[in-house]
Amino acid sequence: MATLFEHAGGHEGLRRFIEVFYAKFTNDPLIKPLLGHERPEHIEHLTAFTAETFGGPDDFSRSMGGFMHLISVHRGLRISEDQRQRFVDLYMEAADEAGLPDDGPFREALRSHVEFGSHVAVQNSHATTDAELHPLREVPMWNWPTATE
C-alpha cells in the first residue's frame, strides 16, 4: 500500500498543498498574527514536516531543526482555540483547492494529522516551562486510518 506521502503526490503534491494553505494562512486576520511576518522558508519547512510525517524523506529532522525547532517556534504564541480551529479549517480547504486526493481514508488521515498537530501546538504555545510542553519530541509518523469494528 502506498504511504500517505505517495498518495498525496509526493513532494510536489504536498508542496502545492502547502503553498495554497500558506497563502490562506497569511491572509487570514485571525491567524496571521501568529506568524508575525511572512517567512518564505515556512513553506519549505511545513512541506518537509508534512512529507516526513506522511512517510516521505526525513529532511525536516535531518536538516531543518527537527521537532525541537517546531517546539521553539510555537512557544509563547498563546494560540487560542478559535485560532487553532481556523488553522484546521484553512488546512482542509487548502487540501480541496490544491487537489489532494479526496478519498475518505486519506482525508480522515489528513484531518486527524492536523487536529493532533494543532492541539500539540496549542499546548506548546502556552507552556511556560519545559514540563508544560506536550511530551512529543520527534516528528510523529502518520499512517492510514485503521478499520474499527
Tab-separated table of N, CA and C in Angstrom:
chain	number	residue	atom	x	y	z
A	1	MET	N	0.844	-1.185	0.000
A	1	MET	CA	0.000	0.000	0.000
A	1	MET	C	0.886	1.244	0.000
A	2	ALA	N	0.495	2.242	-0.749
A	2	ALA	CA	1.252	3.492	-0.819
A	2	ALA	C	1.217	4.210	0.525
A	3	THR	N	2.278	4.947	0.806
A	3	THR	CA	2.279	5.787	2.005
A	3	THR	C	1.358	6.979	1.769
A	4	LEU	N	1.020	7.677	2.827
A	4	LEU	CA	0.239	8.915	2.682
A	4	LEU	C	1.010	9.910	1.820
A	5	PHE	N	2.323	9.937	1.975
A	5	PHE	CA	3.191	10.807	1.182
A	5	PHE	C	3.023	10.511	-0.308
A	6	GLU	N	3.113	9.255	-0.680
A	6	GLU	CA	2.971	8.859	-2.085
A	6	GLU	C	1.563	9.148	-2.597
A	7	HIS	N	0.555	8.843	-1.788
A	7	HIS	CA	-0.836	9.038	-2.178
A	7	HIS	C	-1.148	10.523	-2.398
A	8	ALA	N	-0.488	11.385	-1.635
A	8	ALA	CA	-0.699	12.831	-1.756
A	8	ALA	C	0.005	13.429	-2.972
A	9	GLY	N	0.785	12.633	-3.672
A	9	GLY	CA	1.509	13.145	-4.833
A	9	GLY	C	2.958	13.455	-4.539
A	10	GLY	N	3.480	12.899	-3.450
A	10	GLY	CA	4.882	13.108	-3.109
A	10	GLY	C	5.176	14.552	-2.750
A	11	HIS	N	6.435	14.915	-2.884
A	11	HIS	CA	6.861	16.267	-2.512
A	11	HIS	C	6.118	17.329	-3.328
A	12	GLU	N	5.946	17.079	-4.616
A	12	GLU	CA	5.274	18.057	-5.477
A	12	GLU	C	3.826	18.298	-5.041
A	13	GLY	N	3.096	17.225	-4.762
A	13	GLY	CA	1.713	17.360	-4.326
A	13	GLY	C	1.601	18.077	-2.991
A	14	LEU	N	2.477	17.720	-2.053
A	14	LEU	CA	2.437	18.371	-0.742
A	14	LEU	C	2.892	19.821	-0.828
A	15	ARG	N	3.877	20.102	-1.657
A	15	ARG	CA	4.343	21.490	-1.820
A	15	ARG	C	3.207	22.366	-2.363
A	16	ARG	N	2.496	21.878	-3.364
A	16	ARG	CA	1.369	22.622	-3.941
A	16	ARG	C	0.320	22.882	-2.853
A	17	PHE	N	0.010	21.868	-2.069
A	17	PHE	CA	-0.950	21.986	-0.975
A	17	PHE	C	-0.505	23.027	0.048
A	18	ILE	N	0.739	22.963	0.469
A	18	ILE	CA	1.239	23.892	1.488
A	18	ILE	C	1.301	25.319	0.940
A	19	GLU	N	1.608	25.489	-0.321
A	19	GLU	CA	1.590	26.840	-0.912
A	19	GLU	C	0.192	27.444	-0.848
A	20	VAL	N	-0.826	26.650	-1.177
A	20	VAL	CA	-2.214	27.124	-1.103
A	20	VAL	C	-2.563	27.435	0.350
A	21	PHE	N	-2.210	26.524	1.260
A	21	PHE	CA	-2.501	26.735	2.675
A	21	PHE	C	-1.806	27.984	3.207
A	22	TYR	N	-0.546	28.156	2.867
A	22	TYR	CA	0.226	29.294	3.378
A	22	TYR	C	-0.379	30.618	2.906
A	23	ALA	N	-0.843	30.668	1.667
A	23	ALA	CA	-1.496	31.883	1.164
A	23	ALA	C	-2.753	32.184	1.979
A	24	LYS	N	-3.501	31.162	2.320
A	24	LYS	CA	-4.696	31.345	3.146
A	24	LYS	C	-4.302	31.831	4.547
A	25	PHE	N	-3.300	31.168	5.123
A	25	PHE	CA	-2.830	31.492	6.471
A	25	PHE	C	-2.387	32.952	6.554
A	26	THR	N	-1.583	33.379	5.603
A	26	THR	CA	-1.019	34.731	5.665
A	26	THR	C	-2.027	35.824	5.321
A	27	ASN	N	-3.204	35.432	4.844
A	27	ASN	CA	-4.237	36.416	4.541
A	27	ASN	C	-5.427	36.345	5.490
A	28	ASP	N	-5.348	35.500	6.486
A	28	ASP	CA	-6.463	35.352	7.423
A	28	ASP	C	-6.243	36.231	8.645
A	29	PRO	N	-7.160	37.158	8.914
A	29	PRO	CA	-6.941	38.101	10.022
A	29	PRO	C	-6.886	37.450	11.407
A	30	LEU	N	-7.502	36.283	11.573
A	30	LEU	CA	-7.488	35.635	12.878
A	30	LEU	C	-6.154	34.949	13.175
A	31	ILE	N	-5.571	34.299	12.176
A	31	ILE	CA	-4.355	33.544	12.467
A	31	ILE	C	-3.074	34.165	11.921
A	32	LYS	N	-3.185	35.116	11.026
A	32	LYS	CA	-1.980	35.763	10.507
A	32	LYS	C	-1.101	36.345	11.617
A	33	PRO	N	-1.678	36.934	12.672
A	33	PRO	CA	-0.824	37.475	13.738
A	33	PRO	C	0.106	36.447	14.386
A	34	LEU	N	-0.219	35.163	14.298
A	34	LEU	CA	0.650	34.128	14.865
A	34	LEU	C	1.973	34.037	14.119
A	35	LEU	N	1.949	34.419	12.866
A	35	LEU	CA	3.145	34.322	12.034
A	35	LEU	C	4.114	35.464	12.299
A	36	GLY	N	3.576	36.612	12.703
A	36	GLY	CA	4.436	37.773	12.928
A	36	GLY	C	4.761	38.471	11.631
A	37	HIS	N	5.460	37.797	10.769
A	37	HIS	CA	5.778	38.301	9.437
A	37	HIS	C	5.917	37.092	8.529
A	38	GLU	N	5.764	37.325	7.237
A	38	GLU	CA	5.863	36.207	6.304
A	38	GLU	C	7.285	35.666	6.293
A	39	ARG	N	7.377	34.363	6.291
A	39	ARG	CA	8.670	33.683	6.257
A	39	ARG	C	8.676	32.735	5.060
A	40	PRO	N	9.390	33.079	4.010
A	40	PRO	CA	9.407	32.209	2.827
A	40	PRO	C	9.847	30.781	3.138
A	41	GLU	N	10.737	30.609	4.100
A	41	GLU	CA	11.203	29.262	4.436
A	41	GLU	C	10.118	28.419	5.105
A	42	HIS	N	9.062	29.074	5.573
A	42	HIS	CA	7.994	28.351	6.248
A	42	HIS	C	7.338	27.336	5.310
A	43	ILE	N	7.168	27.684	4.039
A	43	ILE	CA	6.572	26.751	3.071
A	43	ILE	C	7.442	25.506	2.950
A	44	GLU	N	8.736	25.693	2.823
A	44	GLU	CA	9.654	24.552	2.688
A	44	GLU	C	9.654	23.710	3.959
A	45	HIS	N	9.661	24.364	5.119
A	45	HIS	CA	9.672	23.640	6.392
A	45	HIS	C	8.382	22.846	6.589
A	46	LEU	N	7.243	23.496	6.345
A	46	LEU	CA	5.967	22.808	6.542
A	46	LEU	C	5.788	21.679	5.525
A	47	THR	N	6.259	21.883	4.309
A	47	THR	CA	6.205	20.811	3.313
A	47	THR	C	7.061	19.625	3.771
A	48	ALA	N	8.271	19.904	4.211
A	48	ALA	CA	9.179	18.833	4.648
A	48	ALA	C	8.629	18.126	5.885
A	49	PHE	N	8.063	18.881	6.823
A	49	PHE	CA	7.477	18.278	8.019
A	49	PHE	C	6.332	17.349	7.642
A	50	THR	N	5.433	17.835	6.790
A	50	THR	CA	4.281	17.035	6.376
A	50	THR	C	4.744	15.796	5.612
A	51	ALA	N	5.702	15.976	4.721
A	51	ALA	CA	6.232	14.842	3.955
A	51	ALA	C	6.796	13.780	4.893
A	52	GLU	N	7.607	14.194	5.852
A	52	GLU	CA	8.214	13.237	6.785
A	52	GLU	C	7.153	12.544	7.623
A	53	THR	N	6.186	13.310	8.093
A	53	THR	CA	5.104	12.745	8.888
A	53	THR	C	4.336	11.689	8.108
A	54	PHE	N	4.178	11.921	6.799
A	54	PHE	CA	3.391	11.019	5.956
A	54	PHE	C	4.210	9.897	5.336
A	55	GLY	N	5.436	9.693	5.788
A	55	GLY	CA	6.236	8.566	5.325
A	55	GLY	C	7.210	8.903	4.217
A	56	GLY	N	7.440	10.195	3.983
A	56	GLY	CA	8.410	10.622	2.980
A	56	GLY	C	9.786	10.808	3.581
A	57	PRO	N	10.661	11.517	2.878
A	57	PRO	CA	12.034	11.723	3.349
A	57	PRO	C	12.080	12.465	4.686
A	58	ASP	N	13.155	12.245	5.428
A	58	ASP	CA	13.299	12.852	6.757
A	58	ASP	C	14.083	14.167	6.728
A	59	ASP	N	13.911	14.945	5.675
A	59	ASP	CA	14.627	16.215	5.530
A	59	ASP	C	14.366	17.176	6.684
A	60	PHE	N	13.134	17.199	7.190
A	60	PHE	CA	12.810	18.115	8.278
A	60	PHE	C	13.653	17.800	9.513
A	61	SER	N	13.731	16.538	9.868
A	61	SER	CA	14.517	16.148	11.050
A	61	SER	C	16.010	16.282	10.816
A	62	ARG	N	16.466	15.938	9.611
A	62	ARG	CA	17.898	15.941	9.324
A	62	ARG	C	18.472	17.339	9.142
A	63	SER	N	17.763	18.228	8.456
A	63	SER	CA	18.408	19.495	8.080
A	63	SER	C	17.618	20.759	8.367
A	64	MET	N	16.452	20.645	9.016
A	64	MET	CA	15.648	21.847	9.265
A	64	MET	C	15.348	22.066	10.741
A	65	GLY	N	16.101	21.432	11.596
A	65	GLY	CA	15.938	21.665	13.027
A	65	GLY	C	15.062	20.651	13.736
A	66	GLY	N	14.333	19.860	12.986
A	66	GLY	CA	13.519	18.809	13.574
A	66	GLY	C	12.447	19.315	14.515
A	67	PHE	N	11.946	18.404	15.319
A	67	PHE	CA	10.804	18.715	16.169
A	67	PHE	C	11.134	19.750	17.238
A	68	MET	N	12.361	19.770	17.716
A	68	MET	CA	12.713	20.768	18.735
A	68	MET	C	12.605	22.183	18.162
A	69	HIS	N	12.913	22.339	16.886
A	69	HIS	CA	12.723	23.639	16.228
A	69	HIS	C	11.239	23.988	16.200
A	70	LEU	N	10.415	23.013	15.891
A	70	LEU	CA	8.976	23.233	15.845
A	70	LEU	C	8.447	23.667	17.214
A	71	ILE	N	8.933	23.033	18.256
A	71	ILE	CA	8.533	23.425	19.612
A	71	ILE	C	8.924	24.876	19.864
A	72	SER	N	10.145	25.227	19.533
A	72	SER	CA	10.628	26.581	19.838
A	72	SER	C	9.856	27.659	19.093
A	73	VAL	N	9.438	27.412	17.857
A	73	VAL	CA	8.718	28.462	17.119
A	73	VAL	C	7.283	28.639	17.610
A	74	HIS	N	6.738	27.650	18.309
A	74	HIS	CA	5.381	27.786	18.825
A	74	HIS	C	5.325	28.339	20.247
A	75	ARG	N	6.421	28.209	20.984
A	75	ARG	CA	6.423	28.676	22.376
A	75	ARG	C	6.142	30.168	22.446
A	76	GLY	N	5.268	30.507	23.359
A	76	GLY	CA	4.945	31.909	23.595
A	76	GLY	C	3.871	32.474	22.684
A	77	LEU	N	3.417	31.732	21.693
A	77	LEU	CA	2.400	32.261	20.774
A	77	LEU	C	1.011	32.357	21.409
A	78	ARG	N	0.757	31.546	22.407
A	78	ARG	CA	-0.529	31.543	23.111
A	78	ARG	C	-1.703	31.422	22.128
A	79	ILE	N	-1.663	30.369	21.348
A	79	ILE	CA	-2.676	30.111	20.325
A	79	ILE	C	-4.025	29.844	20.995
A	80	SER	N	-5.047	30.551	20.547
A	80	SER	CA	-6.393	30.359	21.097
A	80	SER	C	-7.083	29.188	20.399
A	81	GLU	N	-8.162	28.713	21.001
A	81	GLU	CA	-8.928	27.637	20.381
A	81	GLU	C	-9.533	28.099	19.051
A	82	ASP	N	-9.991	29.345	18.988
A	82	ASP	CA	-10.529	29.868	17.725
A	82	ASP	C	-9.455	29.871	16.641
A	83	GLN	N	-8.246	30.258	16.990
A	83	GLN	CA	-7.143	30.250	16.022
A	83	GLN	C	-6.800	28.831	15.596
A	84	ARG	N	-6.787	27.916	16.551
A	84	ARG	CA	-6.499	26.514	16.231
A	84	ARG	C	-7.537	25.971	15.254
A	85	GLN	N	-8.813	26.228	15.543
A	85	GLN	CA	-9.867	25.711	14.683
A	85	GLN	C	-9.804	26.347	13.294
A	86	ARG	N	-9.481	27.628	13.229
A	86	ARG	CA	-9.369	28.285	11.917
A	86	ARG	C	-8.212	27.681	11.123
A	87	PHE	N	-7.100	27.390	11.790
A	87	PHE	CA	-5.961	26.733	11.153
A	87	PHE	C	-6.410	25.413	10.519
A	88	VAL	N	-7.141	24.608	11.271
A	88	VAL	CA	-7.629	23.320	10.773
A	88	VAL	C	-8.546	23.525	9.576
A	89	ASP	N	-9.467	24.475	9.693
A	89	ASP	CA	-10.415	24.728	8.597
A	89	ASP	C	-9.687	25.146	7.322
A	90	LEU	N	-8.721	26.050	7.441
A	90	LEU	CA	-7.970	26.506	6.268
A	90	LEU	C	-7.127	25.384	5.676
A	91	TYR	N	-6.584	24.541	6.523
A	91	TYR	CA	-5.780	23.399	6.085
A	91	TYR	C	-6.618	22.468	5.220
A	92	MET	N	-7.821	22.168	5.682
A	92	MET	CA	-8.695	21.267	4.933
A	92	MET	C	-9.215	21.937	3.659
A	93	GLU	N	-9.509	23.230	3.706
A	93	GLU	CA	-9.905	23.961	2.491
A	93	GLU	C	-8.785	23.915	1.460
A	94	ALA	N	-7.561	24.111	1.924
A	94	ALA	CA	-6.407	24.099	1.021
A	94	ALA	C	-6.241	22.734	0.369
A	95	ALA	N	-6.538	21.680	1.100
A	95	ALA	CA	-6.446	20.329	0.528
A	95	ALA	C	-7.379	20.197	-0.666
A	96	ASP	N	-8.586	20.744	-0.551
A	96	ASP	CA	-9.540	20.731	-1.665
A	96	ASP	C	-9.009	21.553	-2.831
A	97	GLU	N	-8.596	22.779	-2.544
A	97	GLU	CA	-8.154	23.696	-3.599
A	97	GLU	C	-6.887	23.224	-4.299
A	98	ALA	N	-6.019	22.544	-3.567
A	98	ALA	CA	-4.760	22.074	-4.158
A	98	ALA	C	-4.928	20.748	-4.894
A	99	GLY	N	-6.116	20.164	-4.793
A	99	GLY	CA	-6.367	18.917	-5.498
A	99	GLY	C	-5.770	17.689	-4.845
A	100	LEU	N	-5.595	17.720	-3.506
A	100	LEU	CA	-5.150	16.499	-2.830
A	100	LEU	C	-6.238	15.438	-2.979
A	101	PRO	N	-5.884	14.175	-2.914
A	101	PRO	CA	-6.896	13.129	-3.034
A	101	PRO	C	-8.039	13.359	-2.039
A	102	ASP	N	-9.250	13.088	-2.496
A	102	ASP	CA	-10.401	13.340	-1.628
A	102	ASP	C	-11.093	12.069	-1.152
A	103	ASP	N	-10.387	10.929	-1.277
A	103	ASP	CA	-10.965	9.686	-0.777
A	103	ASP	C	-11.047	9.735	0.746
A	104	GLY	N	-12.043	9.052	1.280
A	104	GLY	CA	-12.311	9.076	2.712
A	104	GLY	C	-11.131	8.727	3.600
A	105	PRO	N	-10.438	7.619	3.349
A	105	PRO	CA	-9.325	7.265	4.237
A	105	PRO	C	-8.209	8.316	4.250
A	106	PHE	N	-7.881	8.870	3.075
A	106	PHE	CA	-6.828	9.881	3.050
A	106	PHE	C	-7.276	11.137	3.797
A	107	ARG	N	-8.506	11.590	3.547
A	107	ARG	CA	-8.986	12.793	4.224
A	107	ARG	C	-9.109	12.584	5.729
A	108	GLU	N	-9.465	11.371	6.139
A	108	GLU	CA	-9.515	11.080	7.572
A	108	GLU	C	-8.110	11.187	8.181
A	109	ALA	N	-7.118	10.640	7.489
A	109	ALA	CA	-5.731	10.732	7.972
A	109	ALA	C	-5.265	12.185	7.995
A	110	LEU	N	-5.591	12.931	6.950
A	110	LEU	CA	-5.187	14.337	6.877
A	110	LEU	C	-5.803	15.139	8.016
A	111	ARG	N	-7.094	14.947	8.250
A	111	ARG	CA	-7.772	15.679	9.321
A	111	ARG	C	-7.225	15.274	10.693
A	112	SER	N	-7.032	13.979	10.931
A	112	SER	CA	-6.522	13.574	12.245
A	112	SER	C	-5.102	14.111	12.462
A	113	HIS	N	-4.332	14.185	11.390
A	113	HIS	CA	-2.976	14.746	11.450
A	113	HIS	C	-3.010	16.210	11.879
A	114	VAL	N	-3.831	17.025	11.232
A	114	VAL	CA	-3.857	18.452	11.550
A	114	VAL	C	-4.541	18.716	12.892
A	115	GLU	N	-5.529	17.911	13.229
A	115	GLU	CA	-6.178	18.077	14.547
A	115	GLU	C	-5.169	17.781	15.656
A	116	PHE	N	-4.476	16.645	15.555
A	116	PHE	CA	-3.484	16.288	16.566
A	116	PHE	C	-2.390	17.346	16.645
A	117	GLY	N	-1.815	17.681	15.497
A	117	GLY	CA	-0.720	18.643	15.473
A	117	GLY	C	-1.114	20.001	16.011
A	118	SER	N	-2.326	20.441	15.698
A	118	SER	CA	-2.752	21.761	16.175
A	118	SER	C	-2.967	21.754	17.689
A	119	HIS	N	-3.419	20.636	18.244
A	119	HIS	CA	-3.552	20.547	19.712
A	119	HIS	C	-2.181	20.552	20.379
A	120	VAL	N	-1.216	19.868	19.790
A	120	VAL	CA	0.154	19.890	20.315
A	120	VAL	C	0.694	21.315	20.268
A	121	ALA	N	0.479	21.998	19.153
A	121	ALA	CA	0.966	23.377	19.006
A	121	ALA	C	0.341	24.304	20.040
A	122	VAL	N	-0.958	24.147	20.285
A	122	VAL	CA	-1.621	24.980	21.302
A	122	VAL	C	-0.990	24.742	22.667
A	123	GLN	N	-0.822	23.482	23.040
A	123	GLN	CA	-0.231	23.188	24.342
A	123	GLN	C	1.163	23.799	24.447
A	124	ASN	N	1.976	23.600	23.421
A	124	ASN	CA	3.338	24.134	23.448
A	124	ASN	C	3.355	25.656	23.430
A	125	SER	N	2.369	26.262	22.807
A	125	SER	CA	2.328	27.728	22.716
A	125	SER	C	2.003	28.378	24.055
A	126	HIS	N	1.411	27.620	24.958
A	126	HIS	CA	1.052	28.148	26.280
A	126	HIS	C	2.035	27.709	27.362
A	127	ALA	N	2.950	26.818	27.034
A	127	ALA	CA	3.883	26.294	28.039
A	127	ALA	C	4.843	27.378	28.506
A	128	THR	N	4.928	27.531	29.806
A	128	THR	CA	5.899	28.479	30.370
A	128	THR	C	7.131	27.758	30.908
A	129	THR	N	7.008	26.429	31.043
A	129	THR	CA	8.146	25.609	31.463
A	129	THR	C	8.223	24.399	30.547
A	130	ASP	N	9.361	23.742	30.525
A	130	ASP	CA	9.504	22.529	29.715
A	130	ASP	C	8.542	21.441	30.173
A	131	ALA	N	8.240	21.394	31.455
A	131	ALA	CA	7.329	20.384	31.986
A	131	ALA	C	5.907	20.546	31.445
A	132	GLU	N	5.559	21.753	31.018
A	132	GLU	CA	4.217	22.013	30.490
A	132	GLU	C	4.099	21.716	28.990
A	133	LEU	N	5.231	21.435	28.347
A	133	LEU	CA	5.198	21.103	26.922
A	133	LEU	C	4.530	19.756	26.697
A	134	HIS	N	3.960	19.573	25.527
A	134	HIS	CA	3.458	18.258	25.144
A	134	HIS	C	4.653	17.305	25.146
A	135	PRO	N	4.475	16.044	25.543
A	135	PRO	CA	5.625	15.128	25.632
A	135	PRO	C	6.233	14.715	24.288
A	136	LEU	N	5.566	14.962	23.190
A	136	LEU	CA	6.097	14.599	21.876
A	136	LEU	C	7.384	15.369	21.599
A	137	ARG	N	8.444	14.635	21.206
A	137	ARG	CA	9.732	15.269	20.957
A	137	ARG	C	10.339	14.903	19.606
A	138	GLU	N	9.577	14.205	18.780
A	138	GLU	CA	10.072	13.875	17.442
A	138	GLU	C	8.908	13.913	16.468
A	139	VAL	N	9.233	14.033	15.208
A	139	VAL	CA	8.208	14.092	14.177
A	139	VAL	C	7.363	12.825	14.255
A	140	PRO	N	6.050	12.979	14.441
A	140	PRO	CA	5.200	11.785	14.505
A	140	PRO	C	5.022	11.170	13.123
A	141	MET	N	4.901	9.872	13.087
A	141	MET	CA	4.666	9.177	11.827
A	141	MET	C	3.169	8.903	11.703
A	142	TRP	N	2.591	9.393	10.611
A	142	TRP	CA	1.164	9.229	10.392
A	142	TRP	C	0.944	8.137	9.368
A	143	ASN	N	-0.162	7.443	9.501
A	143	ASN	CA	-0.452	6.357	8.583
A	143	ASN	C	-1.935	6.348	8.262
A	144	TRP	N	-2.302	5.401	7.433
A	144	TRP	CA	-3.703	5.243	7.071
A	144	TRP	C	-4.522	4.909	8.304
A	145	PRO	N	-5.762	5.386	8.358
A	145	PRO	CA	-6.613	5.031	9.499
A	145	PRO	C	-6.830	3.519	9.522
A	146	THR	N	-6.967	2.995	10.722
A	146	THR	CA	-7.227	1.564	10.855
A	146	THR	C	-8.729	1.358	10.942
A	147	ALA	N	-9.178	0.279	10.363
A	147	ALA	CA	-10.606	-0.038	10.389
A	147	ALA	C	-10.996	-0.460	11.803
A	148	THR	N	-12.131	0.022	12.236
A	148	THR	CA	-12.652	-0.365	13.551
A	148	THR	C	-13.909	-1.182	13.327
A	149	GLU	N	-14.121	-2.106	14.208
A	149	GLU	CA	-15.288	-2.982	14.062
A	149	GLU	C	-16.351	-2.599	15.048
